[in-house]
mmCIF file of C-alpha atoms and ligand atoms in Angstrom:
data_model
loop_
_atom_site.group_PDB
_atom_site.id
_atom_site.type_symbol
_atom_site.label_atom_id
_atom_site.label_comp_id
_atom_site.label_asym_id
_atom_site.label_seq_id
_atom_site.Cartn_x
_atom_site.Cartn_y
_atom_site.Cartn_z
ATOM 1 C CA MET A 1 112.536 63.908 106.667
ATOM 2 C CA LYS A 2 110.208 63.918 109.653
ATOM 3 C CA SER A 3 106.390 63.824 109.576
ATOM 4 C CA ILE A 4 103.192 64.390 111.515
ATOM 5 C CA ARG A 5 100.475 62.267 110.496
ATOM 6 C CA LEU A 6 96.711 63.676 111.208
ATOM 7 C CA ARG A 7 93.897 61.896 112.750
ATOM 8 C CA GLU A 8 91.122 60.805 110.209
ATOM 9 C CA GLY A 9 88.727 63.405 109.067
ATOM 10 C CA LYS A 10 91.265 66.022 109.982
ATOM 11 C CA GLU A 11 92.496 66.797 106.822
ATOM 12 C CA ARG A 12 89.888 68.576 105.513
ATOM 13 C CA SER A 13 91.124 72.355 106.877
ATOM 14 C CA VAL A 14 94.514 71.516 105.694
ATOM 15 C CA LEU A 15 93.176 70.510 102.111
ATOM 16 C CA ARG A 16 91.268 73.961 102.204
ATOM 17 C CA HIS A 17 94.961 75.408 102.713
ATOM 18 C CA HIS A 18 94.163 76.627 106.199
ATOM 19 C CA PRO A 19 97.541 76.994 107.627
ATOM 20 C CA TRP A 20 96.855 76.059 111.127
ATOM 21 C CA ILE A 21 97.159 72.440 112.566
ATOM 22 C CA PHE A 22 95.815 72.103 116.019
ATOM 23 C CA HIS A 23 97.656 69.654 118.489
ATOM 24 C CA GLY A 24 94.320 67.735 118.749
ATOM 25 C CA SER A 25 94.199 66.901 115.226
ATOM 26 C CA ILE A 26 97.769 64.943 115.306
ATOM 27 C CA LEU A 27 97.461 61.171 115.650
ATOM 28 C CA LYS A 28 101.539 60.750 115.607
ATOM 29 C CA GLY A 29 104.802 62.389 114.859
ATOM 30 C CA GLY A 30 106.655 65.493 115.399
ATOM 31 C CA GLY A 31 109.843 67.156 115.002
ATOM 32 C CA ASP A 32 112.082 69.905 116.836
ATOM 33 C CA ALA A 33 110.988 73.686 117.493
ATOM 34 C CA GLY A 34 110.667 75.220 113.999
ATOM 35 C CA GLU A 35 111.864 72.103 111.807
ATOM 36 C CA THR A 36 109.995 71.396 108.598
ATOM 37 C CA VAL A 37 107.669 68.371 108.611
ATOM 38 C CA ARG A 38 105.425 66.750 106.391
ATOM 39 C CA VAL A 39 102.068 66.657 107.017
ATOM 40 C CA GLU A 40 100.163 63.750 106.032
ATOM 41 C CA SER A 41 96.602 62.545 106.182
ATOM 42 C CA HIS A 42 95.593 59.265 108.374
ATOM 43 C CA ASP A 43 96.360 57.209 105.088
ATOM 44 C CA GLY A 44 99.697 58.925 104.348
ATOM 45 C CA ARG A 45 98.755 61.316 101.378
ATOM 46 C CA PHE A 46 101.136 64.572 101.503
ATOM 47 C CA LEU A 47 98.997 67.584 102.715
ATOM 48 C CA ALA A 48 101.581 70.355 103.613
ATOM 49 C CA TRP A 49 104.880 71.122 104.319
ATOM 50 C CA ALA A 50 104.883 72.936 107.897
ATOM 51 C CA ALA A 51 106.993 74.235 110.671
ATOM 52 C CA PHE A 52 106.494 72.238 113.653
ATOM 53 C CA SER A 53 106.171 73.902 117.145
ATOM 54 C CA PRO A 54 105.848 71.465 120.279
ATOM 55 C CA ALA A 55 104.659 73.752 122.864
ATOM 56 C CA SER A 56 101.905 75.567 121.158
ATOM 57 C CA SER A 57 98.304 74.305 120.589
ATOM 58 C CA ILE A 58 98.692 75.467 116.936
ATOM 59 C CA ARG A 59 101.188 72.751 117.006
ATOM 60 C CA ALA A 60 102.341 73.349 113.169
ATOM 61 C CA ARG A 61 101.973 76.141 110.617
ATOM 62 C CA ALA A 62 102.095 75.713 106.953
ATOM 63 C CA TRP A 63 104.712 76.806 104.579
ATOM 64 C CA SER A 64 103.423 75.357 101.427
ATOM 65 C CA PHE A 65 100.548 72.741 100.169
ATOM 66 C CA GLU A 66 102.969 71.717 96.910
ATOM 67 C CA GLU A 67 104.692 68.660 97.676
ATOM 68 C CA ALA A 68 107.583 69.623 95.070
ATOM 69 C CA GLU A 69 108.303 72.699 97.160
ATOM 70 C CA ARG A 70 111.111 72.754 99.114
ATOM 71 C CA ILE A 71 111.427 75.007 102.314
ATOM 72 C CA ASP A 72 114.894 76.461 101.896
ATOM 73 C CA GLU A 73 116.255 79.632 101.246
ATOM 74 C CA ALA A 74 115.251 80.360 97.929
ATOM 75 C CA PHE A 75 111.790 79.617 99.369
ATOM 76 C CA PHE A 76 111.838 82.413 101.693
ATOM 77 C CA ASP A 77 113.431 84.565 98.765
ATOM 78 C CA ARG A 78 110.437 84.019 96.762
ATOM 79 C CA ARG A 79 107.528 84.299 99.438
ATOM 80 C CA LEU A 80 109.181 87.444 100.695
ATOM 81 C CA ARG A 81 109.454 89.086 97.325
ATOM 82 C CA ARG A 82 105.913 88.181 96.361
ATOM 83 C CA ALA A 83 104.767 89.890 99.492
ATOM 84 C CA ILE A 84 106.772 93.036 98.907
ATOM 85 C CA ALA A 85 105.821 93.128 95.275
ATOM 86 C CA LEU A 86 102.109 93.407 96.311
ATOM 87 C CA ARG A 87 102.996 96.528 98.360
ATOM 88 C CA GLU A 88 104.663 98.099 95.404
ATOM 89 C CA ARG A 89 102.145 97.742 93.419
ATOM 90 C CA LEU A 90 99.701 99.009 95.602
ATOM 91 C CA ALA A 91 101.772 101.825 96.435
ATOM 92 C CA GLY A 92 102.611 102.331 92.822
ATOM 93 C CA GLY A 93 98.888 103.155 92.304
ATOM 94 C CA GLY A 94 98.563 105.577 95.447
ATOM 95 C CA LEU A 95 96.919 103.338 97.800
ATOM 96 C CA LEU A 96 99.471 103.152 100.214
ATOM 97 C CA ALA A 97 99.599 106.881 101.013
ATOM 98 C CA SER A 98 102.624 106.270 103.368
ATOM 99 C CA ASP A 99 106.236 105.819 104.001
ATOM 100 C CA GLY A 100 105.180 103.269 106.685
ATOM 101 C CA VAL A 101 103.796 100.125 105.537
ATOM 102 C CA ARG A 102 103.185 96.295 106.162
ATOM 103 C CA LEU A 103 105.782 94.579 103.826
ATOM 104 C CA VAL A 104 104.846 90.843 105.360
ATOM 105 C CA HIS A 105 101.634 90.227 107.154
ATOM 106 C CA GLY A 106 102.175 86.518 108.330
ATOM 107 C CA GLU A 107 99.659 84.103 107.193
ATOM 108 C CA ALA A 108 98.086 86.152 104.559
ATOM 109 C CA ASP A 109 101.838 86.204 102.785
ATOM 110 C CA GLY A 110 102.292 82.564 103.042
ATOM 111 C CA LEU A 111 104.625 82.900 106.147
ATOM 112 C CA PRO A 112 102.917 82.221 109.474
ATOM 113 C CA GLY A 113 104.293 84.492 112.421
ATOM 114 C CA LEU A 114 106.511 86.766 110.355
ATOM 115 C CA ILE A 115 105.505 90.455 110.558
ATOM 116 C CA VAL A 116 107.670 92.943 108.833
ATOM 117 C CA ASP A 117 107.028 96.814 108.891
ATOM 118 C CA ARG A 118 108.998 99.502 107.204
ATOM 119 C CA TYR A 119 108.908 102.633 108.763
ATOM 120 C CA GLY A 120 110.990 105.083 106.338
ATOM 121 C CA ASP A 121 114.571 103.344 105.619
ATOM 122 C CA VAL A 122 113.905 101.022 108.709
ATOM 123 C CA LEU A 123 112.474 97.856 108.824
ATOM 124 C CA SER A 124 110.889 96.347 112.117
ATOM 125 C CA VAL A 125 110.347 92.686 112.222
ATOM 126 C CA GLN A 126 108.738 90.467 114.629
ATOM 127 C CA PHE A 127 109.278 86.544 114.494
ATOM 128 C CA GLY A 128 106.148 85.058 116.280
ATOM 129 C CA SER A 129 106.497 81.410 115.445
ATOM 130 C CA THR A 130 109.209 78.830 116.089
ATOM 131 C CA GLY A 131 109.042 78.379 112.338
ATOM 132 C CA THR A 132 109.994 81.928 111.478
ATOM 133 C CA GLU A 133 112.604 82.031 114.553
ATOM 134 C CA ARG A 134 114.277 78.886 112.995
ATOM 135 C CA TRP A 135 114.809 80.877 109.731
ATOM 136 C CA ARG A 136 115.587 83.971 111.020
ATOM 137 C CA THR A 137 119.068 84.647 109.642
ATOM 138 C CA VAL A 138 117.809 83.716 106.333
ATOM 139 C CA ILE A 139 114.777 85.832 106.437
ATOM 140 C CA VAL A 140 116.533 88.920 107.508
ATOM 141 C CA GLU A 141 119.298 88.596 104.739
ATOM 142 C CA ARG A 142 116.963 88.056 101.808
ATOM 143 C CA LEU A 143 114.799 90.930 103.348
ATOM 144 C CA ALA A 144 117.928 93.155 103.222
ATOM 145 C CA ALA A 145 118.498 92.079 100.042
ATOM 146 C CA ILE A 146 115.159 92.526 98.361
ATOM 147 C CA THR A 147 114.466 95.846 99.874
ATOM 148 C CA GLY A 148 118.155 97.329 99.980
ATOM 149 C CA LEU A 149 117.639 98.791 103.269
ATOM 150 C CA SER A 150 120.460 98.284 105.512
ATOM 151 C CA ARG A 151 118.706 98.750 109.197
ATOM 152 C CA VAL A 152 116.782 95.924 110.597
ATOM 153 C CA TYR A 153 115.336 95.881 114.153
ATOM 154 C CA GLU A 154 113.693 92.990 115.908
ATOM 155 C CA ARG A 155 110.473 93.522 117.915
ATOM 156 C CA SER A 156 109.973 89.938 118.894
ATOM 157 C CA ASP A 157 108.203 90.847 122.107
ATOM 158 C CA ALA A 158 104.631 90.081 121.475
ATOM 159 C CA SER A 159 102.955 87.902 124.279
ATOM 160 C CA ALA A 160 101.724 85.422 121.755
ATOM 161 C CA ARG A 161 105.470 84.345 121.400
ATOM 162 C CA GLY A 162 105.191 82.990 124.800
ATOM 163 C CA LEU A 163 102.369 80.580 123.658
ATOM 164 C CA GLU A 164 105.255 79.230 121.070
ATOM 165 C CA GLY A 165 107.852 78.661 123.706
ATOM 166 C CA LEU A 166 110.001 81.521 122.794
ATOM 167 C CA GLU A 167 111.573 84.253 124.623
ATOM 168 C CA PRO A 168 111.224 87.701 123.775
ATOM 169 C CA ARG A 169 113.702 89.162 121.966
ATOM 170 C CA THR A 170 114.406 92.965 120.612
ATOM 171 C CA GLY A 171 117.340 94.989 119.150
ATOM 172 C CA TRP A 172 118.879 95.631 116.156
ATOM 173 C CA LEU A 173 119.572 92.753 114.001
ATOM 174 C CA LYS A 174 121.451 94.739 110.956
ATOM 175 C CA GLY A 175 123.143 98.351 111.347
ATOM 176 C CA GLU A 176 122.036 100.682 113.963
ATOM 177 C CA GLY A 177 121.025 104.096 115.020
ATOM 178 C CA ASP A 178 118.200 105.950 116.467
ATOM 179 C CA THR A 179 115.117 104.324 117.241
ATOM 180 C CA GLU A 180 112.930 107.289 116.980
ATOM 181 C CA LEU A 181 111.780 107.960 113.382
ATOM 182 C CA VAL A 182 108.971 109.987 111.687
ATOM 183 C CA ILE A 183 107.026 108.403 109.309
ATOM 184 C CA THR A 184 104.741 110.751 106.814
ATOM 185 C CA GLU A 185 100.951 109.149 106.253
ATOM 186 C CA HIS A 186 98.364 110.836 103.789
ATOM 187 C CA GLY A 187 100.380 114.064 104.242
ATOM 188 C CA ARG A 188 100.858 114.038 107.890
ATOM 189 C CA ARG A 189 103.729 113.429 109.998
ATOM 190 C CA LEU A 190 104.047 110.879 112.369
ATOM 191 C CA GLY A 191 106.818 110.129 115.100
ATOM 192 C CA LEU A 192 107.183 106.722 116.617
ATOM 193 C CA ASP A 193 109.892 104.431 118.138
ATOM 194 C CA VAL A 194 110.761 101.410 116.681
ATOM 195 C CA ALA A 195 112.097 100.277 120.236
ATOM 196 C CA LYS A 196 109.710 101.119 122.723
ATOM 197 C CA GLY A 197 106.641 101.979 120.553
ATOM 198 C CA HIS A 198 103.385 99.316 120.704
ATOM 199 C CA LYS A 199 103.598 96.222 118.300
ATOM 200 C CA THR A 200 106.174 97.101 115.423
ATOM 201 C CA GLY A 201 106.432 100.706 116.538
ATOM 202 C CA TYR A 202 103.063 101.732 115.282
ATOM 203 C CA TYR A 203 99.105 100.843 114.053
ATOM 204 C CA LEU A 204 99.907 100.851 110.424
ATOM 205 C CA ASP A 205 96.360 99.239 109.788
ATOM 206 C CA GLN A 206 94.032 102.267 110.863
ATOM 207 C CA ARG A 207 95.913 104.454 108.212
ATOM 208 C CA ASP A 208 93.359 104.903 105.620
ATOM 209 C CA ASN A 209 90.328 105.139 108.864
ATOM 210 C CA ARG A 210 92.525 107.881 109.840
ATOM 211 C CA GLN A 211 92.395 109.630 106.784
ATOM 212 C CA ARG A 212 88.908 108.818 106.215
ATOM 213 C CA PHE A 213 88.130 110.442 109.971
ATOM 214 C CA ALA A 214 90.084 113.539 108.547
ATOM 215 C CA ASP A 215 87.576 113.473 105.592
ATOM 216 C CA LEU A 216 84.442 113.042 107.732
ATOM 217 C CA VAL A 217 85.346 115.552 110.242
ATOM 218 C CA ARG A 218 85.747 118.108 107.737
ATOM 219 C CA SER A 219 82.340 116.988 105.645
ATOM 220 C CA LEU A 220 80.264 116.870 108.791
ATOM 221 C CA GLY A 221 81.729 120.123 109.985
ATOM 222 C CA CYS A 222 82.790 118.605 113.741
ATOM 223 C CA ARG A 223 84.306 120.643 115.839
ATOM 224 C CA SER A 224 84.946 119.047 119.613
ATOM 225 C CA VAL A 225 86.731 115.711 119.142
ATOM 226 C CA LEU A 226 87.129 112.758 121.468
ATOM 227 C CA ASN A 227 89.899 109.982 120.529
ATOM 228 C CA CYS A 228 89.413 107.091 123.039
ATOM 229 C CA TYR A 229 92.670 104.759 123.173
ATOM 230 C CA SER A 230 94.585 107.669 121.220
ATOM 231 C CA TYR A 231 97.940 105.834 121.432
ATOM 232 C CA THR A 232 100.208 108.459 119.809
ATOM 233 C CA GLY A 233 97.189 110.508 118.629
ATOM 234 C CA GLY A 234 97.075 109.691 114.698
ATOM 235 C CA PHE A 235 93.173 110.100 114.815
ATOM 236 C CA SER A 236 93.816 113.541 116.960
ATOM 237 C CA VAL A 237 96.264 114.951 114.269
ATOM 238 C CA ALA A 238 93.690 113.717 111.484
ATOM 239 C CA ALA A 239 90.855 115.458 113.231
ATOM 240 C CA LEU A 240 92.851 118.691 113.793
ATOM 241 C CA ALA A 241 93.726 118.442 109.859
ATOM 242 C CA GLY A 242 90.116 117.939 109.380
ATOM 243 C CA GLY A 243 89.207 121.511 111.059
ATOM 244 C CA ALA A 244 88.463 120.262 114.597
ATOM 245 C CA THR A 245 88.942 122.936 116.847
ATOM 246 C CA ALA A 246 89.276 121.096 120.444
ATOM 247 C CA VAL A 247 90.480 117.602 120.431
ATOM 248 C CA THR A 248 90.950 115.318 123.644
ATOM 249 C CA SER A 249 92.998 112.439 123.366
ATOM 250 C CA VAL A 250 92.725 109.864 125.959
ATOM 251 C CA ASP A 251 94.884 106.736 126.619
ATOM 252 C CA SER A 252 96.516 105.130 129.906
ATOM 253 C CA SER A 253 100.310 105.482 128.387
ATOM 254 C CA GLU A 254 102.031 108.746 129.290
ATOM 255 C CA PRO A 255 104.751 108.038 126.658
ATOM 256 C CA ALA A 256 102.124 107.675 124.039
ATOM 257 C CA LEU A 257 100.345 110.919 124.973
ATOM 258 C CA ALA A 258 103.853 112.668 125.219
ATOM 259 C CA GLN A 259 104.182 111.544 121.533
ATOM 260 C CA ALA A 260 100.692 112.636 120.591
ATOM 261 C CA ARG A 261 101.635 116.031 121.753
ATOM 262 C CA ARG A 262 104.919 116.093 119.785
ATOM 263 C CA ASN A 263 102.865 114.535 116.536
ATOM 264 C CA VAL A 264 100.366 117.652 116.926
ATOM 265 C CA GLU A 265 103.476 119.705 117.099
ATOM 266 C CA ILE A 266 105.370 118.628 114.300
ATOM 267 C CA ASN A 267 102.671 118.956 111.767
ATOM 268 C CA GLY A 268 102.376 122.571 112.637
ATOM 269 C CA LEU A 269 99.010 121.984 114.253
ATOM 270 C CA ASP A 270 97.528 124.015 117.224
ATOM 271 C CA VAL A 271 98.474 122.259 120.637
ATOM 272 C CA ALA A 272 96.487 124.753 122.314
ATOM 273 C CA ALA A 273 93.389 122.990 120.675
ATOM 274 C CA CYS A 274 94.704 120.014 122.394
ATOM 275 C CA GLU A 275 94.085 118.025 125.654
ATOM 276 C CA PHE A 276 95.920 114.940 126.851
ATOM 277 C CA ALA A 277 94.125 113.217 129.511
ATOM 278 C CA ASP A 278 96.135 109.927 130.890
ATOM 279 C CA ALA A 279 93.020 108.188 132.188
ATOM 280 C CA ASP A 280 91.248 105.061 131.945
ATOM 281 C CA VAL A 281 88.915 105.342 129.087
ATOM 282 C CA ASN A 282 85.942 103.749 130.738
ATOM 283 C CA GLN A 283 86.247 106.112 133.860
ATOM 284 C CA TYR A 284 86.559 109.066 131.493
ATOM 285 C CA LEU A 285 83.504 108.297 129.345
ATOM 286 C CA ARG A 286 81.608 107.958 132.652
ATOM 287 C CA ASP A 287 82.757 111.258 134.194
ATOM 288 C CA ALA A 288 82.088 113.081 130.780
ATOM 289 C CA LEU A 289 78.845 111.888 130.932
ATOM 290 C CA GLN A 290 78.183 112.960 134.664
ATOM 291 C CA ALA A 291 79.468 116.323 133.584
ATOM 292 C CA GLY A 292 77.201 116.784 130.581
ATOM 293 C CA ARG A 293 79.810 116.877 128.142
ATOM 294 C CA ARG A 294 78.835 116.329 124.327
ATOM 295 C CA PHE A 295 81.522 115.806 121.463
ATOM 296 C CA ASP A 296 80.962 116.236 117.644
ATOM 297 C CA ALA A 297 83.236 113.220 116.961
ATOM 298 C CA ILE A 298 84.167 110.450 119.036
ATOM 299 C CA VAL A 299 86.579 107.596 118.260
ATOM 300 C CA LEU A 300 86.715 104.287 120.019
ATOM 301 C CA ASP A 301 89.875 102.069 119.018
ATOM 302 C CA PRO A 302 90.527 99.813 122.074
ATOM 303 C CA PRO A 303 93.241 97.135 122.598
ATOM 304 C CA LYS A 304 92.229 93.661 121.663
ATOM 305 C CA PHE A 305 89.166 92.813 124.474
ATOM 306 C CA ALA A 306 88.964 89.123 123.207
ATOM 307 C CA PRO A 307 91.985 87.484 121.486
ATOM 308 C CA THR A 308 90.142 84.479 120.655
ATOM 309 C CA ALA A 309 86.663 83.490 120.551
ATOM 310 C CA ALA A 310 87.077 81.865 123.870
ATOM 311 C CA HIS A 311 86.883 85.535 125.385
ATOM 312 C CA ALA A 312 84.019 86.492 123.272
ATOM 313 C CA GLU A 313 81.165 86.905 125.523
ATOM 314 C CA ARG A 314 82.972 88.794 128.135
ATOM 315 C CA ALA A 315 84.668 91.405 125.758
ATOM 316 C CA SER A 316 81.130 91.727 124.101
ATOM 317 C CA ARG A 317 80.003 93.304 127.208
ATOM 318 C CA ALA A 318 82.815 95.434 127.059
ATOM 319 C CA TYR A 319 82.634 96.553 123.734
ATOM 320 C CA LYS A 320 78.769 97.401 124.281
ATOM 321 C CA ASP A 321 79.765 99.379 127.479
ATOM 322 C CA ILE A 322 82.120 101.711 125.911
ATOM 323 C CA ASN A 323 79.928 102.110 122.608
ATOM 324 C CA ARG A 324 76.741 102.922 124.716
ATOM 325 C CA LEU A 325 78.843 105.608 126.752
ATOM 326 C CA ALA A 326 80.401 106.988 123.527
ATOM 327 C CA LEU A 327 76.622 107.453 121.800
ATOM 328 C CA MET A 328 75.033 108.913 124.628
ATOM 329 C CA LEU A 329 78.217 111.329 124.429
ATOM 330 C CA LEU A 330 77.649 112.437 120.946
ATOM 331 C CA SER A 331 76.195 115.890 119.846
ATOM 332 C CA PRO A 332 73.337 115.068 117.570
ATOM 333 C CA GLY A 333 74.258 114.632 114.248
ATOM 334 C CA GLY A 334 77.669 113.932 115.523
ATOM 335 C CA LEU A 335 80.431 111.293 114.208
ATOM 336 C CA LEU A 336 81.404 108.175 116.056
ATOM 337 C CA LEU A 337 84.325 105.822 114.350
ATOM 338 C CA THR A 338 84.116 102.522 116.489
ATOM 339 C CA PHE A 339 86.636 99.727 116.133
ATOM 340 C CA SER A 340 87.508 96.072 117.273
ATOM 341 C CA CYS A 341 90.791 94.350 116.660
ATOM 342 C CA SER A 342 89.543 91.332 118.225
ATOM 343 C CA GLY A 343 90.106 88.249 116.827
ATOM 344 C CA GLY A 344 87.270 86.719 118.599
ATOM 345 C CA ILE A 345 84.936 88.672 117.187
ATOM 346 C CA ASN A 346 83.619 89.176 113.689
ATOM 347 C CA ALA A 347 82.281 91.807 112.117
ATOM 348 C CA ASP A 348 78.650 90.772 112.397
ATOM 349 C CA LEU A 349 78.933 90.225 115.684
ATOM 350 C CA PHE A 350 80.621 93.743 116.267
ATOM 351 C CA HIS A 351 78.085 95.243 114.319
ATOM 352 C CA LYS A 352 75.371 93.470 116.742
ATOM 353 C CA ILE A 353 76.934 94.714 119.764
ATOM 354 C CA VAL A 354 77.137 98.111 118.603
ATOM 355 C CA ALA A 355 73.306 97.891 117.671
ATOM 356 C CA GLY A 356 72.783 96.699 121.082
ATOM 357 C CA ALA A 357 74.710 99.485 122.609
ATOM 358 C CA GLY A 358 72.299 101.880 120.618
ATOM 359 C CA LEU A 359 69.445 100.376 121.871
ATOM 360 C CA ASP A 360 70.399 100.809 125.652
ATOM 361 C CA ALA A 361 71.688 104.494 124.813
ATOM 362 C CA GLN A 362 68.510 104.821 123.101
ATOM 363 C CA VAL A 363 70.539 106.618 120.284
ATOM 364 C CA ASP A 364 69.927 105.371 116.684
ATOM 365 C CA GLY A 365 72.512 106.208 113.998
ATOM 366 C CA TYR A 366 73.062 105.763 110.496
ATOM 367 C CA LEU A 367 75.702 103.362 109.561
ATOM 368 C CA LEU A 368 77.752 105.253 106.998
ATOM 369 C CA GLN A 369 80.622 102.618 106.322
ATOM 370 C CA ARG A 370 82.198 99.590 107.498
ATOM 371 C CA LEU A 371 85.865 100.157 108.148
ATOM 372 C CA GLU A 372 88.757 97.549 107.961
ATOM 373 C CA ALA A 373 92.615 97.270 107.945
ATOM 374 C CA ALA A 374 94.649 99.185 105.201
ATOM 375 C CA PRO A 375 95.075 96.918 102.232
ATOM 376 C CA ASP A 376 98.416 96.249 102.976
ATOM 377 C CA HIS A 377 97.291 94.052 105.792
ATOM 378 C CA PRO A 378 95.475 91.612 103.616
ATOM 379 C CA THR A 379 93.648 88.398 104.486
ATOM 380 C CA THR A 380 93.483 85.570 101.921
ATOM 381 C CA ILE A 381 90.143 83.977 101.252
ATOM 382 C CA CYS A 382 91.408 80.897 102.963
ATOM 383 C CA PHE A 383 92.256 82.164 106.439
ATOM 384 C CA PRO A 384 89.133 84.073 107.533
ATOM 385 C CA GLU A 385 90.632 84.142 111.216
ATOM 386 C CA GLY A 386 93.264 86.518 109.557
ATOM 387 C CA GLU A 387 90.626 89.218 109.415
ATOM 388 C CA TYR A 388 90.866 90.816 112.605
ATOM 389 C CA LEU A 389 90.156 94.690 112.371
ATOM 390 C CA LYS A 390 86.569 95.864 111.928
ATOM 391 C CA GLY A 391 85.012 99.233 112.310
ATOM 392 C CA LEU A 392 81.771 101.116 111.805
ATOM 393 C CA ALA A 393 81.467 104.838 110.814
ATOM 394 C CA ILE A 394 78.005 106.191 112.549
ATOM 395 C CA VAL A 395 76.197 109.348 112.325
ATOM 396 C CA ARG A 396 73.768 109.888 115.183
ATOM 397 C CA VAL A 397 70.427 110.490 113.729
HETATM 398 N N1 SAH B 401 93.959 104.690 117.703
HETATM 399 C C1 SAH B 401 95.509 104.192 118.018
HETATM 400 C C2 SAH B 401 95.973 102.930 118.216
HETATM 401 C C3 SAH B 401 95.051 102.430 119.685
HETATM 402 S S1 SAH B 401 95.823 101.179 120.499
HETATM 403 C C4 SAH B 401 96.149 104.686 116.612
HETATM 404 O O1 SAH B 401 95.546 105.003 115.655
HETATM 405 O O2 SAH B 401 97.509 104.956 116.591
HETATM 406 C C5 SAH B 401 95.208 101.162 122.039
HETATM 407 C C6 SAH B 401 95.819 102.142 123.060
HETATM 408 O O3 SAH B 401 94.646 101.955 124.297
HETATM 409 C C7 SAH B 401 97.092 101.887 123.648
HETATM 410 O O4 SAH B 401 97.544 103.050 123.058
HETATM 411 C C8 SAH B 401 96.877 101.654 125.279
HETATM 412 O O5 SAH B 401 97.748 102.440 125.596
HETATM 413 C C9 SAH B 401 95.382 102.127 125.305
HETATM 414 N N2 SAH B 401 94.940 101.475 126.324
HETATM 415 C C10 SAH B 401 94.750 100.379 126.974
HETATM 416 N N3 SAH B 401 93.563 100.286 127.792
HETATM 417 C C11 SAH B 401 93.335 101.553 128.031
HETATM 418 C C12 SAH B 401 92.446 102.010 128.945
HETATM 419 N N4 SAH B 401 91.779 101.110 129.736
HETATM 420 N N5 SAH B 401 92.091 103.393 129.074
HETATM 421 C C13 SAH B 401 92.661 104.225 128.381
HETATM 422 N N6 SAH B 401 93.880 103.566 127.290
HETATM 423 C C14 SAH B 401 94.046 102.262 127.340
#
């Protein structure tokens, strides 16, 4: 069994069950890509079993902190069953109102780098680390056996795979068929494409925030809605369901907007009440302000501006700018749902950024609610870095 020995003092985060071991913490040792190594303190005490990743600055990711545990097929079976059982319990209680569900959420489920989303009867899988790549066949077989599903699509094309020294890889791993699917979320139908959609096909993490938006649009009587970074129009469909009468979806992806239009149609909602703008949001907001437009509700759900804390400062300015513009575009009493999915920006910092935007816009707002990812995207108490999606629901004073 190969091992890695940490520098003195560097065992602390591993002892707190943090799953990442950075390059700089390692004194000596190593292994092949994805190979299980024994992680030891400077004086040789056992700390964890981890998958080694020779090319990544996250040089190893811990599978287990139990010395007696073996990293074998049975281990993956146990971890996958544990992850899926949590979702079944949540779904049983009505807390996952969708047949699009994240079954495995990487580090939080004790499977660093592995993402598994279920879209109806299709699994969409991403192997984002050398460890998951090495165990891919076992993982796919166990997933199929546990879920009873026979179609598995691979979406290992996230940029993070490059940091692990892995090539992108996509396609059917089991079964085959149409990659265009329809899920039903909170009673609304949403079409997606597991082959061509973003991430594994859809943004399941925003499920409950889309529903919350529908509820708020209805309660507050919002009529005109601007959905910025709309992707395939999940928030737009929610707004129409909530009684909105004029909904503009803005995105820079033409295929996403075409799907947004289809999503309005398959729900029997009024396409004539919709505008789909293929535009840069920043420019769109500036033009709308210039034209004197106002909206009763605005959603800002941008892509990751700050993948890591190193990008936080530049990203903060970008977030502040779009939030300032959006607050200025709100009618009095209007609703803003604003999000950040940047790991490098925590909830407190995001709140400060939006507060700064309000000051610049000279707009105050009631903070109705703090928002986060749906419960099938959990974090663990030992891994705060896993917390990435944060949002605020604000009503303009
Ligand atoms: N709110 C969506 C998810 C948004 S993901 C949902 O609920 O499903 C972010 C989206 O922003 C992507 O669709 C991407 O195409 C779009 N995007 C990225 N940069 C953009 C820009 N500068 N202007 C407009 N859209 C942009």
